[in-house]
Amino acid sequence: MIHVWHDSFLKAKLEKNPKLTVWDFYFDEEETEYEYWFCPECKRGMVIGDGGRVLFRYKPVTGGRSAVSDIVGWTKIYYISDIDMYNYTETYTTPPSIDPPVHDLIDNYVRTFFISPDRKLVCSMDADGKYSVRYELEDSIPPETQNNMYD
């Protein structure tokens, strides 16, 4: 399992509480509409909706990454695996127990990605400051089906 947060969600939470802690952020129920899973074998990422149904499946780009010239309008997201989150929080839950600020988690342990407006591409920044596509949409449930799945 992975944890994914949209930049707008994080900004809103920090505006509301600039001293937001990791635990308060982690256990917030507001952005739990979806679950996110990553397969370590095939390297695919999946967005799971209510009832365990895969809504979007992303596959790694093969044959070299393609550069993205402009990410204006792309959605910034933050990502950390459940294992990495566990390892991070374990360092703060042993005596003396403290709850670190969420800035520490985001700035030092979480990876940043960007999703295209059409949700078909996911990119990240390379070491040279350029953006490259890392994942592409492999499959999705049509939006009209997503909206009516549980009616």
Short mmCIF file of C-alpha atoms in Angstrom, two decimals:
data_model
loop_
_atom_site.label_atom_id
_atom_site.label_comp_id
_atom_site.label_asym_id
_atom_site.label_seq_id
_atom_site.Cartn_x
_atom_site.Cartn_y
_atom_site.Cartn_z
CA MET A 1 0.00 0.00 0.00
CA ILE A 2 1.14 3.53 -0.68
CA HIS A 3 -0.01 6.88 0.65
CA VAL A 4 -0.78 9.62 -1.84
CA TRP A 5 -1.73 13.20 -1.00
CA HIS A 6 -2.66 15.95 -3.41
CA ASP A 7 -0.79 19.23 -2.97
CA SER A 8 -4.07 21.16 -2.59
CA PHE A 9 -5.10 18.86 0.27
CA LEU A 10 -1.76 19.34 2.05
CA LYS A 11 -1.83 23.12 1.58
CA ALA A 12 -5.38 23.36 2.94
CA LYS A 13 -4.44 21.28 6.00
CA LEU A 14 -1.35 23.41 6.68
CA GLU A 15 -3.30 26.65 6.24
CA LYS A 16 -5.78 25.42 8.80
CA ASN A 17 -3.02 24.23 11.16
CA PRO A 18 0.57 25.36 10.39
CA LYS A 19 1.85 23.11 13.20
CA LEU A 20 0.18 20.00 11.79
CA THR A 21 1.89 16.84 12.99
CA VAL A 22 2.53 13.63 11.09
CA TRP A 23 0.08 11.62 13.19
CA ASP A 24 -2.72 14.18 12.81
CA PHE A 25 -2.12 14.29 9.07
CA TYR A 26 -1.73 10.53 8.69
CA PHE A 27 -4.97 9.69 10.47
CA ASP A 28 -7.04 12.39 8.77
CA GLU A 29 -10.14 10.80 7.31
CA GLU A 30 -10.82 13.50 4.71
CA GLU A 31 -8.70 12.12 1.88
CA THR A 32 -9.43 8.43 2.19
CA GLU A 33 -11.79 8.24 -0.78
CA TYR A 34 -9.29 6.00 -2.56
CA GLU A 35 -6.61 3.50 -1.67
CA TYR A 36 -3.37 3.39 -3.59
CA TRP A 37 -1.33 0.27 -4.22
CA PHE A 38 2.04 -0.30 -5.84
CA CYS A 39 3.22 -3.73 -7.01
CA PRO A 40 6.94 -4.18 -6.31
CA GLU A 41 7.16 -6.93 -8.97
CA CYS A 42 5.52 -5.37 -12.03
CA LYS A 43 6.04 -1.78 -10.77
CA ARG A 44 2.44 -0.81 -11.50
CA GLY A 45 0.51 1.70 -9.43
CA MET A 46 -3.22 1.31 -8.88
CA VAL A 47 -5.95 3.61 -7.64
CA ILE A 48 -8.59 1.58 -5.81
CA GLY A 49 -12.14 2.81 -5.24
CA ASP A 50 -14.88 1.70 -2.90
CA GLY A 51 -15.37 -2.04 -2.90
CA GLY A 52 -11.78 -2.76 -3.94
CA ARG A 53 -12.32 -2.02 -7.63
CA VAL A 54 -9.29 -0.79 -9.63
CA LEU A 55 -10.21 2.61 -11.10
CA PHE A 56 -6.84 3.47 -12.67
CA ARG A 57 -3.77 1.34 -13.35
CA TYR A 58 -0.46 2.94 -14.26
CA LYS A 59 2.50 1.11 -15.77
CA PRO A 60 6.11 2.24 -15.84
CA VAL A 61 7.24 3.86 -19.06
CA THR A 62 9.31 1.44 -21.14
CA GLY A 63 11.97 2.23 -23.69
CA GLY A 64 13.32 5.29 -21.91
CA ARG A 65 11.56 8.15 -20.23
CA SER A 66 10.18 10.99 -22.31
CA ALA A 67 10.80 14.59 -21.29
CA VAL A 68 7.92 16.89 -20.36
CA SER A 69 8.46 20.48 -21.43
CA ASP A 70 5.74 22.09 -19.32
CA ILE A 71 3.86 20.88 -16.25
CA VAL A 72 1.58 23.91 -15.90
CA GLY A 73 -1.84 22.59 -14.96
CA TRP A 74 -0.49 19.26 -13.73
CA THR A 75 -1.48 18.16 -10.21
CA LYS A 76 1.34 17.83 -7.70
CA ILE A 77 1.09 14.77 -5.48
CA TYR A 78 3.18 13.36 -2.66
CA TYR A 79 3.88 9.65 -2.30
CA ILE A 80 5.34 7.37 0.37
CA SER A 81 5.06 3.61 0.71
CA ASP A 82 3.39 2.09 3.75
CA ILE A 83 6.69 0.44 4.70
CA ASP A 84 8.61 3.72 4.47
CA MET A 85 5.89 5.46 6.47
CA TYR A 86 6.11 2.77 9.11
CA ASN A 87 9.91 3.06 9.27
CA TYR A 88 9.65 6.84 9.53
CA THR A 89 7.04 6.82 12.29
CA GLU A 90 8.87 4.11 14.25
CA THR A 91 11.81 6.48 14.75
CA TYR A 92 9.44 8.88 16.52
CA THR A 93 7.31 6.46 18.51
CA THR A 94 10.00 5.04 20.71
CA PRO A 95 10.56 6.80 24.06
CA PRO A 96 10.55 9.70 24.36
CA SER A 97 7.51 9.80 22.08
CA ILE A 98 7.18 12.92 19.96
CA ASP A 99 5.02 13.75 17.00
CA PRO A 100 7.13 15.46 14.31
CA PRO A 101 5.74 18.21 12.08
CA VAL A 102 4.32 17.08 8.76
CA HIS A 103 6.84 19.37 7.01
CA ASP A 104 9.61 17.00 8.16
CA LEU A 105 7.90 14.04 6.51
CA ILE A 106 7.09 15.87 3.26
CA ASP A 107 10.45 17.65 2.90
CA ASN A 108 12.69 14.70 3.75
CA TYR A 109 10.97 11.38 3.13
CA VAL A 110 8.16 11.74 0.61
CA ARG A 111 8.60 11.63 -3.16
CA THR A 112 6.92 14.20 -5.38
CA PHE A 113 5.15 13.42 -8.65
CA PHE A 114 2.92 15.32 -11.07
CA ILE A 115 -0.19 13.96 -12.82
CA SER A 116 -1.28 15.35 -16.18
CA PRO A 117 -4.71 17.01 -16.35
CA ASP A 118 -6.09 14.06 -18.36
CA ARG A 119 -4.64 11.61 -15.75
CA LYS A 120 -2.76 9.72 -18.48
CA LEU A 121 0.83 10.56 -17.45
CA VAL A 122 2.75 10.74 -14.18
CA CYS A 123 6.12 12.46 -14.13
CA SER A 124 8.78 13.53 -11.65
CA MET A 125 11.72 15.89 -11.65
CA ASP A 126 15.10 14.48 -12.61
CA ALA A 127 18.34 15.41 -10.85
CA ASP A 128 19.04 17.92 -13.65
CA GLY A 129 15.77 19.79 -12.93
CA LYS A 130 13.93 18.49 -16.00
CA TYR A 131 10.67 16.58 -15.83
CA SER A 132 10.31 13.06 -17.21
CA VAL A 133 7.35 10.75 -17.57
CA ARG A 134 7.68 7.79 -15.20
CA TYR A 135 4.28 6.14 -15.55
CA GLU A 136 1.50 6.08 -18.10
CA LEU A 137 -2.13 5.13 -17.75
CA GLU A 138 -2.56 1.51 -18.75
CA ASP A 139 -6.22 1.01 -17.98
CA SER A 140 -9.13 2.76 -16.32
CA ILE A 141 -12.81 2.36 -15.68
CA PRO A 142 -14.74 4.88 -17.83
CA PRO A 143 -15.82 7.94 -15.79
CA GLU A 144 -19.52 7.30 -16.36
CA THR A 145 -19.06 3.81 -14.88
CA GLN A 146 -17.06 5.16 -11.94
CA ASN A 147 -19.85 7.59 -11.03
CA ASN A 148 -22.56 4.94 -11.21
CA MET A 149 -20.67 1.94 -9.85
CA TYR A 150 -22.53 1.78 -6.56
CA ASP A 151 -25.95 3.21 -7.38
#
